[in-house]
Short mmCIF file of C-alpha atoms in Angstrom, two decimals:
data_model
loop_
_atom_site.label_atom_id
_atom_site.label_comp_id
_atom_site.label_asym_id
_atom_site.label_seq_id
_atom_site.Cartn_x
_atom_site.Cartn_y
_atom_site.Cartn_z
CA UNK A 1 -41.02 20.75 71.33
CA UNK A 2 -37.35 22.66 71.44
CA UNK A 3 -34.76 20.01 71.23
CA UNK A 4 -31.56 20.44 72.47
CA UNK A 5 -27.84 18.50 72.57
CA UNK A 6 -26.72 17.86 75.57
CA UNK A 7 -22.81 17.70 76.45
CA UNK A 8 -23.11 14.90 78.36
CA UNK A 9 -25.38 12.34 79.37
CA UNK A 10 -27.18 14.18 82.63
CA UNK A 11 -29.85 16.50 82.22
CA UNK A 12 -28.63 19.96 82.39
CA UNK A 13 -28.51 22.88 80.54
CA UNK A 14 -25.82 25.46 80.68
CA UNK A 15 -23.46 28.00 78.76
CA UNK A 16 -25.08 28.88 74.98
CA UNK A 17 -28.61 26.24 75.44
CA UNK A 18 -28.97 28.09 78.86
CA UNK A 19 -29.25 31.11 77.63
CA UNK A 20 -31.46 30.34 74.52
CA UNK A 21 -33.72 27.96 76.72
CA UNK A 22 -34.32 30.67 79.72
CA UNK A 23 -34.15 33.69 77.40
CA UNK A 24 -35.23 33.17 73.87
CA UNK A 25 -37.85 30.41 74.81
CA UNK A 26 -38.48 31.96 78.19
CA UNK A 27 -38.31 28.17 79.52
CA UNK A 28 -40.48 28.31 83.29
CA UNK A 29 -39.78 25.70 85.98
CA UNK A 30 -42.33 22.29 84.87
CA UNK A 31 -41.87 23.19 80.93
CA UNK A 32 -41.13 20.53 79.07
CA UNK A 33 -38.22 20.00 76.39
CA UNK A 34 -36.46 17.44 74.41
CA UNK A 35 -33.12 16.35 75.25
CA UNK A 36 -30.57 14.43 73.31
CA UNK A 37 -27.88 12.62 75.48
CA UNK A 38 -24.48 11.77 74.11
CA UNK A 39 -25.52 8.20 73.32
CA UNK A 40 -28.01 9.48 71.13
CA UNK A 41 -30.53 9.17 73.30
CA UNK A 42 -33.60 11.12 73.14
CA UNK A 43 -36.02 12.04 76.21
CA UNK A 44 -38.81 14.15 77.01
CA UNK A 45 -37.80 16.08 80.70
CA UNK A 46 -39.32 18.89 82.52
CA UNK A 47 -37.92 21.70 84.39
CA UNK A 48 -37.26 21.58 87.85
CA UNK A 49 -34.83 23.94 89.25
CA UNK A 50 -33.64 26.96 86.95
CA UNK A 51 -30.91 29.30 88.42
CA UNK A 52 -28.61 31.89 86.72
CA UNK A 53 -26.09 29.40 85.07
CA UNK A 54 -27.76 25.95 84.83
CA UNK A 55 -31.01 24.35 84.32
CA UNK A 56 -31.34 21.06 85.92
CA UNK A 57 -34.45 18.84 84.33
CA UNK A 58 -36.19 15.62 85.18
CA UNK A 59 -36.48 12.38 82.67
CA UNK A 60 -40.52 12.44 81.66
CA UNK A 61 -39.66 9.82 78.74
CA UNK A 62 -37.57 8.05 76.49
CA UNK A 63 -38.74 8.82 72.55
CA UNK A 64 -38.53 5.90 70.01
CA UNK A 65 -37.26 6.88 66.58
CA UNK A 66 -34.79 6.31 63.75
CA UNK A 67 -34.04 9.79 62.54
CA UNK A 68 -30.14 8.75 61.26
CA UNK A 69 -29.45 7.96 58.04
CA UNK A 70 -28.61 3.76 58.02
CA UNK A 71 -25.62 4.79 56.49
CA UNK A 72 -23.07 7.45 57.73
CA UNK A 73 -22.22 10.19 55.04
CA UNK A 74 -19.55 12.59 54.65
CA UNK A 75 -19.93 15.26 52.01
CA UNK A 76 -16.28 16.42 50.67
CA UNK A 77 -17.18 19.90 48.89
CA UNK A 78 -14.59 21.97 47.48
CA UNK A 79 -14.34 25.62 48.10
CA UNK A 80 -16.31 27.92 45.65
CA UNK A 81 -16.20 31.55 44.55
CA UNK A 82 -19.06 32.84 46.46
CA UNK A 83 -18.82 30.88 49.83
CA UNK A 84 -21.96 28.50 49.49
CA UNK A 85 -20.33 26.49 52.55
CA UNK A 86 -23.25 27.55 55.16
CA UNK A 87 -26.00 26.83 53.26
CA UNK A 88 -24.52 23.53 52.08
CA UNK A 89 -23.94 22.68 55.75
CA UNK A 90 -27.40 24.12 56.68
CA UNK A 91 -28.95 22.16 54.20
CA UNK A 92 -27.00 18.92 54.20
CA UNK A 93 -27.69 18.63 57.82
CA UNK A 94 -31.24 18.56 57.57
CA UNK A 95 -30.98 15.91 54.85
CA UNK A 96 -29.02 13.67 57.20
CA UNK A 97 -25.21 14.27 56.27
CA UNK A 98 -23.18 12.79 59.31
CA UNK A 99 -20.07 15.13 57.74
CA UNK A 100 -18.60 17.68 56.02
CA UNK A 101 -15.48 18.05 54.57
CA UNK A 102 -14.45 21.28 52.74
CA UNK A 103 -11.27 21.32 50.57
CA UNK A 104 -9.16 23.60 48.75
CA UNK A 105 -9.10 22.29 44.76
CA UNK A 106 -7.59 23.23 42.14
CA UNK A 107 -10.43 25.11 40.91
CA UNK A 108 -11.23 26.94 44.29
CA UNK A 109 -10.30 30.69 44.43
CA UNK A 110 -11.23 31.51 47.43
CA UNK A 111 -8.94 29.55 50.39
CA UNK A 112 -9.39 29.68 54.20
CA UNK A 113 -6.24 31.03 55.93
CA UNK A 114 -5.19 29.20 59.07
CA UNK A 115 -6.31 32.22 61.26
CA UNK A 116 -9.66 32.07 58.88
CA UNK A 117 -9.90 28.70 59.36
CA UNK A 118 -10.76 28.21 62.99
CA UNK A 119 -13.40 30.63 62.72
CA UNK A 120 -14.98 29.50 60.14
CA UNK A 121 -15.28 25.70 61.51
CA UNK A 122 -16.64 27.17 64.43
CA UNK A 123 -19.21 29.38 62.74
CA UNK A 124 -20.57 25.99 60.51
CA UNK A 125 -20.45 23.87 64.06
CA UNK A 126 -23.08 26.29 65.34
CA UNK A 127 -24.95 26.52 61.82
CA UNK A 128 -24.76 22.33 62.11
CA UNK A 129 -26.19 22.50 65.55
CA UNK A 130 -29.02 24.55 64.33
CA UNK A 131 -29.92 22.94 61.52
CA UNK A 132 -29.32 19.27 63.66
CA UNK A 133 -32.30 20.64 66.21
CA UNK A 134 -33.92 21.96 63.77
CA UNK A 135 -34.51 18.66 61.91
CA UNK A 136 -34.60 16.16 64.93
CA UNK A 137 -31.71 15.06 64.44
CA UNK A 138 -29.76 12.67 67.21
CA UNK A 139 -26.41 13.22 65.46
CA UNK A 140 -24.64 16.50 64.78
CA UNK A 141 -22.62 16.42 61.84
CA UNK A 142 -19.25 17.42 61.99
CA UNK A 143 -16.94 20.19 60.22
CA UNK A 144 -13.74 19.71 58.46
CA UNK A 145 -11.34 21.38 56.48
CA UNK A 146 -7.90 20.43 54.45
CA UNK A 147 -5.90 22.06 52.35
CA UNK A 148 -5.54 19.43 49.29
CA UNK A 149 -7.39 16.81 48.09
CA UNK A 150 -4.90 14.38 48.73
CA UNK A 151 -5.40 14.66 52.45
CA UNK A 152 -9.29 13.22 51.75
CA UNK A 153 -7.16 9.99 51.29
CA UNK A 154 -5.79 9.71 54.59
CA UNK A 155 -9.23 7.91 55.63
CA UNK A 156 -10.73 5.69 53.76
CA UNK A 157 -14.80 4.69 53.40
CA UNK A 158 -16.56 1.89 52.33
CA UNK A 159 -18.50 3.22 49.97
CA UNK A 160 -16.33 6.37 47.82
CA UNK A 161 -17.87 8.73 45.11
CA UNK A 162 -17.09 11.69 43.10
CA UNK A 163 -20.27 13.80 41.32
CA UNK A 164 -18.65 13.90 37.55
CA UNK A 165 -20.57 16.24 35.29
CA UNK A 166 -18.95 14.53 31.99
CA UNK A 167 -20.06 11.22 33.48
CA UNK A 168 -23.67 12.91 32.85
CA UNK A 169 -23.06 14.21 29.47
CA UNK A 170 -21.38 11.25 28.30
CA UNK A 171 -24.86 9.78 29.33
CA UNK A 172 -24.05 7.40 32.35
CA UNK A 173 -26.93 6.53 34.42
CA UNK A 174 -26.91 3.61 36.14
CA UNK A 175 -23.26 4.27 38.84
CA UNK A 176 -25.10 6.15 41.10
CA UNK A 177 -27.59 3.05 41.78
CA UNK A 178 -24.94 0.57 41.32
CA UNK A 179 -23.01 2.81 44.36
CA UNK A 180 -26.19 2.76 46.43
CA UNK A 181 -26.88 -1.10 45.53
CA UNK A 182 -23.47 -1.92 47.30
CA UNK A 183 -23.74 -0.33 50.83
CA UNK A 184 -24.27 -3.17 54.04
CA UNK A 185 -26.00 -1.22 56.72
CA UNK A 186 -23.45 0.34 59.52
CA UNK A 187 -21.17 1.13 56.18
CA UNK A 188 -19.72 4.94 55.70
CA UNK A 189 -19.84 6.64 52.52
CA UNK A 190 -18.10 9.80 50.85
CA UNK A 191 -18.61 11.68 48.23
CA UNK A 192 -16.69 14.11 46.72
CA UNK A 193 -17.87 17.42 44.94
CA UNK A 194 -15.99 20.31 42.93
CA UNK A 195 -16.55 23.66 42.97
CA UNK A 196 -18.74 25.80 40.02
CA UNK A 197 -15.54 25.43 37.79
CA UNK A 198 -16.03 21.48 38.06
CA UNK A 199 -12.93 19.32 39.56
CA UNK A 200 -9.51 19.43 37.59
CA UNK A 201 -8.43 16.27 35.39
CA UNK A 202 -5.61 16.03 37.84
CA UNK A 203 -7.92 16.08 40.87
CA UNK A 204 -9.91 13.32 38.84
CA UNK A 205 -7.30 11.31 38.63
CA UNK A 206 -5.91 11.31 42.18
CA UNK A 207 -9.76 9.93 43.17
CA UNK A 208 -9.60 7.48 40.66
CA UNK A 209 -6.38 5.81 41.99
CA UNK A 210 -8.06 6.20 45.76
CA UNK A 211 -10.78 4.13 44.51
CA UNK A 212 -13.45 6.84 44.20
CA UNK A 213 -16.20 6.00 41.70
CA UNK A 214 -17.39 9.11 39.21
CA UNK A 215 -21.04 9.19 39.45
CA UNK A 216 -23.42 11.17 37.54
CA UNK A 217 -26.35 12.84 39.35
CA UNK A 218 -28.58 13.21 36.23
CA UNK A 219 -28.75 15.26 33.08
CA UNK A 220 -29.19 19.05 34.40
CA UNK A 221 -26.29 20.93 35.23
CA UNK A 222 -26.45 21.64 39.28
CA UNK A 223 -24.65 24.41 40.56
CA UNK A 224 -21.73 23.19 43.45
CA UNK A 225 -24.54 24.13 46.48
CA UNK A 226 -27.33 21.54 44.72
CA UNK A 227 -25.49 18.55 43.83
CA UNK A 228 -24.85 17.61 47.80
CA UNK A 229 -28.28 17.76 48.10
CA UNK A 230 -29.36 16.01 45.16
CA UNK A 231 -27.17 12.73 46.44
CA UNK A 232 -28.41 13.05 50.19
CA UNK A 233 -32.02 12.81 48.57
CA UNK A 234 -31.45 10.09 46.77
CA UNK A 235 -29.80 8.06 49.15
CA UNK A 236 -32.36 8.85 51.51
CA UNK A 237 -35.33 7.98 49.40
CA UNK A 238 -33.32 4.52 48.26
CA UNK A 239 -32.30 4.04 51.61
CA UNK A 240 -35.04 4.73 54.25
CA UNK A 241 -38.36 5.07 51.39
CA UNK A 242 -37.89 2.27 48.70
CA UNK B 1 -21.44 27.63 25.93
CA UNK B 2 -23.86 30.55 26.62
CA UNK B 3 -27.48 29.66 26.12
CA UNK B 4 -30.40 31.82 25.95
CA UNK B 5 -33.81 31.23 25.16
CA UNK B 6 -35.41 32.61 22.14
CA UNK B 7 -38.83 34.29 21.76
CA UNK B 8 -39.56 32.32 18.49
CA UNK B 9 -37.79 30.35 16.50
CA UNK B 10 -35.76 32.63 15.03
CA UNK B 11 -32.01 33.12 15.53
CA UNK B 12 -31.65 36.35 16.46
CA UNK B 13 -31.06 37.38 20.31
CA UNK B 14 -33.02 41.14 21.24
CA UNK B 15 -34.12 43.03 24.80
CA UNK B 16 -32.38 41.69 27.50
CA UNK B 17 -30.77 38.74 26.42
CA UNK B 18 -29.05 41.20 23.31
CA UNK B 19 -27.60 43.31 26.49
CA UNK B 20 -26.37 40.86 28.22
CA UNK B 21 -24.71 38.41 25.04
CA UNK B 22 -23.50 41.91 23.74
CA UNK B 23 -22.27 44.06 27.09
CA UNK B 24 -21.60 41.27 30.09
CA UNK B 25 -20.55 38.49 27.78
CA UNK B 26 -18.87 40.84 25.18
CA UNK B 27 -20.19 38.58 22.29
CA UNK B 28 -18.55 39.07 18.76
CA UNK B 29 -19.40 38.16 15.19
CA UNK B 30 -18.28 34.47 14.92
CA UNK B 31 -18.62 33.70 18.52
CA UNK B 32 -20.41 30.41 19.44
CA UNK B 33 -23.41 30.13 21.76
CA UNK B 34 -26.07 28.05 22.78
CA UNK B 35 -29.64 28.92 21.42
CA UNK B 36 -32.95 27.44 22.80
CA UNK B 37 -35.77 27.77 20.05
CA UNK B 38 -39.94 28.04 21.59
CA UNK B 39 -39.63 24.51 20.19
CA UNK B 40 -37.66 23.27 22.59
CA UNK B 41 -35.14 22.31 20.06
CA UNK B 42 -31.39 23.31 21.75
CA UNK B 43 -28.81 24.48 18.72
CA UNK B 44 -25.52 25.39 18.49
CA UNK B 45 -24.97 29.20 16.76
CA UNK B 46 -22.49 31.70 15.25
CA UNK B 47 -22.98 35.33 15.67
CA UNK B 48 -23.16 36.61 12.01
CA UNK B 49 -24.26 40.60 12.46
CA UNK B 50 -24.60 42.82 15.97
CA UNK B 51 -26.10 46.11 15.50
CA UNK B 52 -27.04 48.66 18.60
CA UNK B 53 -30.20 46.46 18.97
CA UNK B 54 -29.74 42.50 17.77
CA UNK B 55 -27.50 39.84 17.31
CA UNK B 56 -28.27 37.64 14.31
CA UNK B 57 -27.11 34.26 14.15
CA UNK B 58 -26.25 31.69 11.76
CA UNK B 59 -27.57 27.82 12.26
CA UNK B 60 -24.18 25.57 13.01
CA UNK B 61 -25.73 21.64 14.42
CA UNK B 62 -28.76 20.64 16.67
CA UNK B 63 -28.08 19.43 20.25
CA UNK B 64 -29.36 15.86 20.90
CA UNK B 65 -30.09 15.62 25.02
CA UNK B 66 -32.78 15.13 27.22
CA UNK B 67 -32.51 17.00 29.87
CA UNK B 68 -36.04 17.26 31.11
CA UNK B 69 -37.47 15.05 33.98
CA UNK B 70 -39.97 12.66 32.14
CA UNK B 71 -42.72 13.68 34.10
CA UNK B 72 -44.06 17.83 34.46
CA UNK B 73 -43.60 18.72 38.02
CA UNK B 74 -45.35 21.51 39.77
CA UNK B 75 -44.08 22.79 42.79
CA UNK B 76 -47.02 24.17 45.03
CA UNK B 77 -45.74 25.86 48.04
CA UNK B 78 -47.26 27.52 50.93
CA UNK B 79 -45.73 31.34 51.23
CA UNK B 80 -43.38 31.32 54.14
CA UNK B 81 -42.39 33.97 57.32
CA UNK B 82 -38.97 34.56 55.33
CA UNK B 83 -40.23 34.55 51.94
CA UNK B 84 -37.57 31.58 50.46
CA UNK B 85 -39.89 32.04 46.84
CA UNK B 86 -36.23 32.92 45.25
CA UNK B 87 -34.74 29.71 46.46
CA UNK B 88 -37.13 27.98 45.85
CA UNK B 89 -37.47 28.67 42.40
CA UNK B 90 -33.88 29.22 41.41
CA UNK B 91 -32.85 25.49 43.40
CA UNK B 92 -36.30 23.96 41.78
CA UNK B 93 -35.81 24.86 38.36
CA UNK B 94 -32.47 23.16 38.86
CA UNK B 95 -33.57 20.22 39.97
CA UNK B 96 -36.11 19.77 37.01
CA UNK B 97 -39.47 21.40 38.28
CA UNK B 98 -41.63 22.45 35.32
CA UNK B 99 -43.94 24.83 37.53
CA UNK B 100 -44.00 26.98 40.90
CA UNK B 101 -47.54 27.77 42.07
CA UNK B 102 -47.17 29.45 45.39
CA UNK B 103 -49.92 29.79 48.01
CA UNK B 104 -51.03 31.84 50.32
CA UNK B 105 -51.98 28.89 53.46
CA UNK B 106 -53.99 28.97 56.56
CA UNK B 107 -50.56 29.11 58.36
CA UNK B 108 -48.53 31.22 55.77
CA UNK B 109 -47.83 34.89 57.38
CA UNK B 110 -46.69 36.69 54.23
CA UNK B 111 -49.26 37.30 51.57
CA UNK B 112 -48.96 38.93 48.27
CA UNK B 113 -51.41 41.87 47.61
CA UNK B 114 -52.30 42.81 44.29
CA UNK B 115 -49.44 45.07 43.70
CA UNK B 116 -46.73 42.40 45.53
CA UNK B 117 -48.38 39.62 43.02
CA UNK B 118 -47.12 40.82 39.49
CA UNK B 119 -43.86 42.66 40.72
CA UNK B 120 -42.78 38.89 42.57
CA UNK B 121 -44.10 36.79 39.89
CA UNK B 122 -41.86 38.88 37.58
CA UNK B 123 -38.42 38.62 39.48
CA UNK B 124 -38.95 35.03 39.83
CA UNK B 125 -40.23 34.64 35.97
CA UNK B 126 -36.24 35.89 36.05
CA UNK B 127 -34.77 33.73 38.82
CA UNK B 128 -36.18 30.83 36.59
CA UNK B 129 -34.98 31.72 33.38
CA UNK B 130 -31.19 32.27 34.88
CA UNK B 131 -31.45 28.62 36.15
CA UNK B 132 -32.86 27.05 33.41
CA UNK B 133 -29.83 28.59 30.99
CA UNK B 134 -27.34 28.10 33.92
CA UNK B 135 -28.73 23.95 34.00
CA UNK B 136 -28.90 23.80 30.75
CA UNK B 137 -32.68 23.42 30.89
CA UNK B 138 -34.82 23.48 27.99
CA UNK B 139 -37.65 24.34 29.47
CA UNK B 140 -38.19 27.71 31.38
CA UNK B 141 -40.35 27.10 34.65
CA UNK B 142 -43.98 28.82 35.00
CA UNK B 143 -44.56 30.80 38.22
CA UNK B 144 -48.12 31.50 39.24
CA UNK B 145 -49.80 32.45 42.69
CA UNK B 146 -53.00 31.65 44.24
CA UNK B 147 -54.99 33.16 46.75
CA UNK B 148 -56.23 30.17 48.27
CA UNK B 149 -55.46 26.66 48.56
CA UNK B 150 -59.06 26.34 46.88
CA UNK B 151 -57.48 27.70 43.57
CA UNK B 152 -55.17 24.42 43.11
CA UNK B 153 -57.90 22.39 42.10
CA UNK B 154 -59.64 24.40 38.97
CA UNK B 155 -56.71 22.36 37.31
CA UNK B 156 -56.22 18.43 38.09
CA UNK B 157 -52.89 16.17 37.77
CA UNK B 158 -52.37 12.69 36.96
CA UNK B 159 -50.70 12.30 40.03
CA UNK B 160 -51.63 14.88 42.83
CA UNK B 161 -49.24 14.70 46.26
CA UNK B 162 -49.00 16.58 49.68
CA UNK B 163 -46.16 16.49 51.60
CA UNK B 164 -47.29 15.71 55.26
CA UNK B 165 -44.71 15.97 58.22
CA UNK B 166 -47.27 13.51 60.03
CA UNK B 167 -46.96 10.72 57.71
CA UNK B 168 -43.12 10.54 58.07
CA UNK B 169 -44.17 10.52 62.17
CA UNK B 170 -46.56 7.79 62.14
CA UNK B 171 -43.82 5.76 60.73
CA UNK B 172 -45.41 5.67 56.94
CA UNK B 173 -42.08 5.10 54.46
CA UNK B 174 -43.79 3.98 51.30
CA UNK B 175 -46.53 6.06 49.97
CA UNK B 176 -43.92 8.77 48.09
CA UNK B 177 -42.55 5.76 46.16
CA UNK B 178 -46.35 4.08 45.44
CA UNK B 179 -46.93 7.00 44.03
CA UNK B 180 -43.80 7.24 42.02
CA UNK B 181 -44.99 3.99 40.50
CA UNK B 182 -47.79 4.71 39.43
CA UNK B 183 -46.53 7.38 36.82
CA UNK B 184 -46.08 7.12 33.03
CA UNK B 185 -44.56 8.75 30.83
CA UNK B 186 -45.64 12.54 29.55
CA UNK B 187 -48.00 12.36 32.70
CA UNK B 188 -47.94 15.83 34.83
CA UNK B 189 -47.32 15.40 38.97
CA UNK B 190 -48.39 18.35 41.28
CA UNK B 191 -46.72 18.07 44.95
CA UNK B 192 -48.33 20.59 47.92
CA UNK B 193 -45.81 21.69 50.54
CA UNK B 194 -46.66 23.92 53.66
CA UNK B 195 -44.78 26.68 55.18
CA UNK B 196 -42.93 26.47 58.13
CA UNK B 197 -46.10 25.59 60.41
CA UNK B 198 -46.83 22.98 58.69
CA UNK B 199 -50.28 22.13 56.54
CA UNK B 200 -53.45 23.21 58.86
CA UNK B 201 -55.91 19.86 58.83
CA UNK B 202 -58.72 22.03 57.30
CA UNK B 203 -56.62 22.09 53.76
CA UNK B 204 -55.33 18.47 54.72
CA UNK B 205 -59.07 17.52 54.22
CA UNK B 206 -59.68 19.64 51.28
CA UNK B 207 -56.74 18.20 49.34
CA UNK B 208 -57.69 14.81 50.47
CA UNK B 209 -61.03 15.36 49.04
CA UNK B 210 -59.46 16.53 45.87
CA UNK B 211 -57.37 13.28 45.76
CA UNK B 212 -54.26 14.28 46.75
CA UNK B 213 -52.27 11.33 48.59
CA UNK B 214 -50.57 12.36 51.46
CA UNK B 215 -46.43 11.77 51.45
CA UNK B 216 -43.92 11.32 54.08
CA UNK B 217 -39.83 12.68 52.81
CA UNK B 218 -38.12 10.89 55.44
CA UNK B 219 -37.82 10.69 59.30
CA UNK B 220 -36.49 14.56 59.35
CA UNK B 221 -38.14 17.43 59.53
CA UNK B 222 -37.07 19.32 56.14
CA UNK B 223 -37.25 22.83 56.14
CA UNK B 224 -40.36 24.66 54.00
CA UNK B 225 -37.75 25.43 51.34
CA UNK B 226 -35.74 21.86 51.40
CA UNK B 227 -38.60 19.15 51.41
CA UNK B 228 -39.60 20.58 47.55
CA UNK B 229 -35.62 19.61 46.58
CA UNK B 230 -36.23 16.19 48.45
CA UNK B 231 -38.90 15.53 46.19
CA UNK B 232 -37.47 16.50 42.68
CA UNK B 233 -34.47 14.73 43.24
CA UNK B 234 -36.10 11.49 44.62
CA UNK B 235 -38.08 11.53 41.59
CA UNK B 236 -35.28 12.46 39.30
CA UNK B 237 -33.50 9.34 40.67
CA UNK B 238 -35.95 7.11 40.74
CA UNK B 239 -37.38 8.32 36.77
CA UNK B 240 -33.88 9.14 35.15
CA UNK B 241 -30.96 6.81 37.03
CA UNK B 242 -32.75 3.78 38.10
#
């Protein structure tokens, strides 16, 4: 069934969801859709009234599930060479990221301009949206951007990790459990990730003293896109599987 | 470092890899790369002689690592509308998969003729070998197709798996790790994934009967291309940092 977010908590589509509900799903008067409410609610309604601006829809019923991760994460990526920032978003969505946070490092080359900027938070918003219907989702993540690391620091998370290639080749294997062994449900998490060139000793550093932990995501070398990925996995599958 | 894989166990790069060591990487005698003999055995090299053909190399120290998941893994996927074979393989081989056998399902719309078969199974002999040098692999991923679902079971695995959108539904959160369990060392793992419409319950029943265990990946609904990432990295977590 097509799922879709609504602004508030009454059962109504309009703008953008009205036009992909009437025209790209051809939605008829007594069809029936799924409808996520700003609490997070999820119901089953059906069409009633459908005019050139607004569909109106009545409750059917309420749908039980825990879809959310038990434990809110926000994935900090830095900027890479060829933007990987959709699919990251795309992907990280479906895996149950509750954020994203990109960042300008020291090893990024490419930047987002102010003017760039705007456009391109509202370009992954709609790619988050997507991917949040898409995967049943109640929550849809949000999209960030700051210019230096040192801005990352201006909130602070329970639980705080950096992926750390050397941490790999220097064979550490057990952080990324010990990380996951410490979260209380309700907790947030973030973890940080550098672009293809890896995260500067500086950059390191600056974590460090924020109380970021370097964790290693296991021996093969994952390109920037992957390593999100790899942690959302495993925090799902030690979270909501083991 | 640069790594390639040899053709033997002989230091001396040819073909392709003697193009692109020679023109993209502009290789010179003395340089250092990374060579990967058939035996699996990962040393460190000096370029000694490059003619218009070969680059000979001289024997400098052996790389200790393991970098391979304990466990074989072969990725069995269902072709998909948009063909996502190249992600697949290139984000798989990443993440440790040893194998790619893709199939044509009762819900896949793409299908490989004849002709199609050897010219895709070619490129993504490729797309695997780029990853497995750019991870640092030491194994190079097999790619095969099947016609038919039917084909996957001339060959059996110690542990045989089907990813099954239904389990994760029905509320069923602990079969992927039972099965996880049950694996030692050197065994080989096989996981089925559908394509975009799912599995149809005629191959359900087939790979039931051919003792596959069904799997949930979590209370989303993962994307054809995502859930096989879901399930190399669980593993990889659960076999290598745990």
């Amino acid at each position: 069934m097509q799922r879709y977010f609504l602004k508030s908590n009454e059962l109504v589509l309009t703008d953008e969801d009205f036009h992909h509900a009437t025209k790209v799903m051809r939605l008829a008067v007594g069809d029936k859709v799924e409808l996520v409410k700003q609490s997070e609610e999820v119901v089953v309604a059906k069409a009633t009234q459908i005019t050139d601006s607004f569909v109106n829809f009545e409750y059917q019923l309420t749908v039980e599930s825990q879809v959310e991760l038990p434990i809110a994460v926000t994935i900090a990526s830095a900027l890479s060479k060829k933007d990987k920032a959709d699919w990251i978003v795309q992907k990280g969505t479906e895996m149950g990221a509750s954020g994203f946070i990109f960042f300008n490092s020291d090893f990024s080359i490419a930047k987002w301009d102010r003017k760039k900027q705007a456009k391109k938070i509202e370009r992954l918003q709609k790619i988050a949206k997507g991917a949040a219907e898409q995967s049943h989702r109640t929550v849809i993540p949000t999209i960030a951007y700051v210019n230096k690391i040192d801005e990352l620091f201006q909130q602070s998370y329970d639980i705080q990790i950096v992926a750390y290639e050397e941490s790999a080749k220097q064979g550490e294997v057990s952080q990324l459990k010990k990380s996951f062994d410490l979260i209380k449900p309700n907790q947030n998490l973030i973890a940080v990730f550098g672009s293809e060139g890896g995260i500067s000793e500086a950059e390191i550093n600056k974590l460090s003293s924020a109380g970021y932990q370097k964790v290693g995501l296991g021996p093969r070398i994952l390109r920037a896109e992957t390593a999100p990925l790899y942690l959302l996995a495993s925090l799902s599958f030690f979270s909501e599987l083991s």
